[in-house]
C-alpha positions in Angstrom: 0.0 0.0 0.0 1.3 3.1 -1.0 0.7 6.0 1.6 0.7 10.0 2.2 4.3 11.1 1.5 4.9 14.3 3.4 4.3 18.0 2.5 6.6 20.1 1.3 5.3 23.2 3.9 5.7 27.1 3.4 8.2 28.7 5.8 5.6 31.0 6.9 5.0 29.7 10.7 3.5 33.3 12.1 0.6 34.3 10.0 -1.1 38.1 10.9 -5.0 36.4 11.2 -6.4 33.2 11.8 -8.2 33.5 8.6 -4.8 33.4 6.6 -3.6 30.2 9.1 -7.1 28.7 7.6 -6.4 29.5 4.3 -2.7 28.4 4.7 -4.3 24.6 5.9 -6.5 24.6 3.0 -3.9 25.0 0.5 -1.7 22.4 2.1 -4.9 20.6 1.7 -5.2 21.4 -1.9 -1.3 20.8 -2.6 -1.5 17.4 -0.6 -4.5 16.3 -2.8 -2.7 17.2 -6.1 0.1 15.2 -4.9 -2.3 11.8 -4.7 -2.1 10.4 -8.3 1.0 8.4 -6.7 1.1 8.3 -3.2 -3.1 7.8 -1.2 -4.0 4.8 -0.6 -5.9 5.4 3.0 -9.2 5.9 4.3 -9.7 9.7 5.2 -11.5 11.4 8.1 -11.6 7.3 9.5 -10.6 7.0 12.8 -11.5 3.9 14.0 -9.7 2.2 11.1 -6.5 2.1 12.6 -5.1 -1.6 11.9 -2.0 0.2 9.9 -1.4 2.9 12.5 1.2 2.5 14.9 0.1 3.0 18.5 2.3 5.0 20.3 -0.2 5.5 23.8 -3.4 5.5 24.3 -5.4 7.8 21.8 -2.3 8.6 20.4 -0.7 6.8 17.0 1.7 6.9 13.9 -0.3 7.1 10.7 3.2 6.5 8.9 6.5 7.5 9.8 7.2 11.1 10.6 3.7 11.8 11.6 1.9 11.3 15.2 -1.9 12.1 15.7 -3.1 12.4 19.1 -6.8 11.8 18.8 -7.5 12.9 22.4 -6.0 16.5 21.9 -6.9 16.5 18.4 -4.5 17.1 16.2 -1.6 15.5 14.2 2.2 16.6 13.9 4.9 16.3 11.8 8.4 16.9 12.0 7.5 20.8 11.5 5.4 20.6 14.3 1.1 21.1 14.4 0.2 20.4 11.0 -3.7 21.9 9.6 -3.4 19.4 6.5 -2.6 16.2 8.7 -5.1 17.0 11.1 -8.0 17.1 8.5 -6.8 14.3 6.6 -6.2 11.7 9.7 -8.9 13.5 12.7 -11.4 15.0 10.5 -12.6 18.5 9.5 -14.2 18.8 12.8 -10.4 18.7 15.0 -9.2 21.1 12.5 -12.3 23.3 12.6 -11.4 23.2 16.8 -7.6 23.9 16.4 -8.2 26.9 14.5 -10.7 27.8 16.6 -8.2 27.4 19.5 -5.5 29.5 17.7 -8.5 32.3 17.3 -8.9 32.5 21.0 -5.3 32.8 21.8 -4.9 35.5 19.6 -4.6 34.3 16.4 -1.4 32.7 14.8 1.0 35.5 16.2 0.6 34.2 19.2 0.7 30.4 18.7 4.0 28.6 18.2 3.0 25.3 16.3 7.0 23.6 16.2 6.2 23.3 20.3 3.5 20.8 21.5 2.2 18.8 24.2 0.4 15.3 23.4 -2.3 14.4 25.7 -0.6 12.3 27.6 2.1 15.0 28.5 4.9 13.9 26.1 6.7 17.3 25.1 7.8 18.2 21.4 10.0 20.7 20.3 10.5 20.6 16.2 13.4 23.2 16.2 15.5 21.0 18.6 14.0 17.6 16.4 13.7 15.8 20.1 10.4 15.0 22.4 10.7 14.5 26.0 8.7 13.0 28.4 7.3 15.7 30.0 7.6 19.8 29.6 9.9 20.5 32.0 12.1 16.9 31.9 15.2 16.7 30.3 14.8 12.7 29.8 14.3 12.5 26.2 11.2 10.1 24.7 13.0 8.5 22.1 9.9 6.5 20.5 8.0 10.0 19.9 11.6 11.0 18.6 12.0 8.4 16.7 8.7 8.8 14.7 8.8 12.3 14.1 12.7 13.4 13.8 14.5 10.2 12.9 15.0 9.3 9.1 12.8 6.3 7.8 15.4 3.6 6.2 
C-alpha cells in the first residue's frame, strides 16, 4: 500500500490572522491532494480504522512515519510541528475546525507557536530542537515519539 508522502510546507509559521492560518491549511490541503495520483492509498476522516497505525499511547498513534496524531488533543504533527493538512486528513474536519478555533482564541497565529507541543498524555515536542521528551519541564528525552517524528525512515 502506498501512503501520504509528506508535504513540502511554506516557511511561513507566524501568519497576521487566523483567517490566513485557515487559508494556509487549506492550501496544504489542496497541494497534498494534487500530490495523490501516486502516493493515497488510505481511508480519510476514519478513525477507527486504525489496523495500519502504529500506536504509540493511548489515543495517540503513527499514521506513517514522521507523523503522530493524538486523537484525544486533536490534532496530528509532523516533523515541523502542528500540521492543519494532517489533522484534516487523519482527525477530520471537525479537530481542525477546533484547532483553528483554538489559535483564534489565543490571539490568532502570532501568538501560537506550532514547532512546540504537548500530546495528551504529556509527552513534550519541540521541532526546532528535532527531540520530544517526556514531559515539559524533563530533560529525559522520549526516544519512541523521537523516533517517529525526527528520525529518518530507512
Amino acid at each position: 500500500m502506498k501512503t501520504i508522502k509528506h508535504l513540502v510546507r511554506p516557511t511561513l509559521l507566524l501568519l497576521s490572522t487566523s483567517l490566513a492560518f485557515s487559508a494556509l491549511a487549506t492550501k496544504q490541503t489542496e497541494q497534498s491532494n494534487s500530490l495523490n495520483t501516486e502516493t493515497v492509498d488510505i481511508e480519510a476522516n476514519n478513525t477507527s480504522n486504525t489496523a495500519n497505525h502504529t500506536p504509540l499511547a493511548d489515543g495517540i498513534y503513527s499514521p506513517e512515519h514522521g507523523i503522530i496524531c493524538d486523537q484525544k488533543a486533536g490534532f496530528c504533527v509532523d516533523g515541523f510541528g502542528i500540521s492543519m493538512a494532517f489533522t484534516q486528513t487523519f482527525l477530520g474536519e471537525d479537530a481542525q475546525n477546533k484547532m483553528l478555533k483554538m489559535i483564534e482564541e489565543v490571539g490568532g497565529s502570532d501568538n501560537f507557536d506550532s514547532s512546540r507541543f504537548s500530546f495528551s498524555n504529556k509527552v513534550y515536542c519541540d521541532s526546532t530542537e528535532r527531540r520530544c521528551f517526556d514531559d515539559r519541564y524533563s530533560d529525559t528525552q522520549q526516544t519512541q515519539f523521537t523516533d517517529v517524528l525526527f528520525a529518518e525512515e530507512e
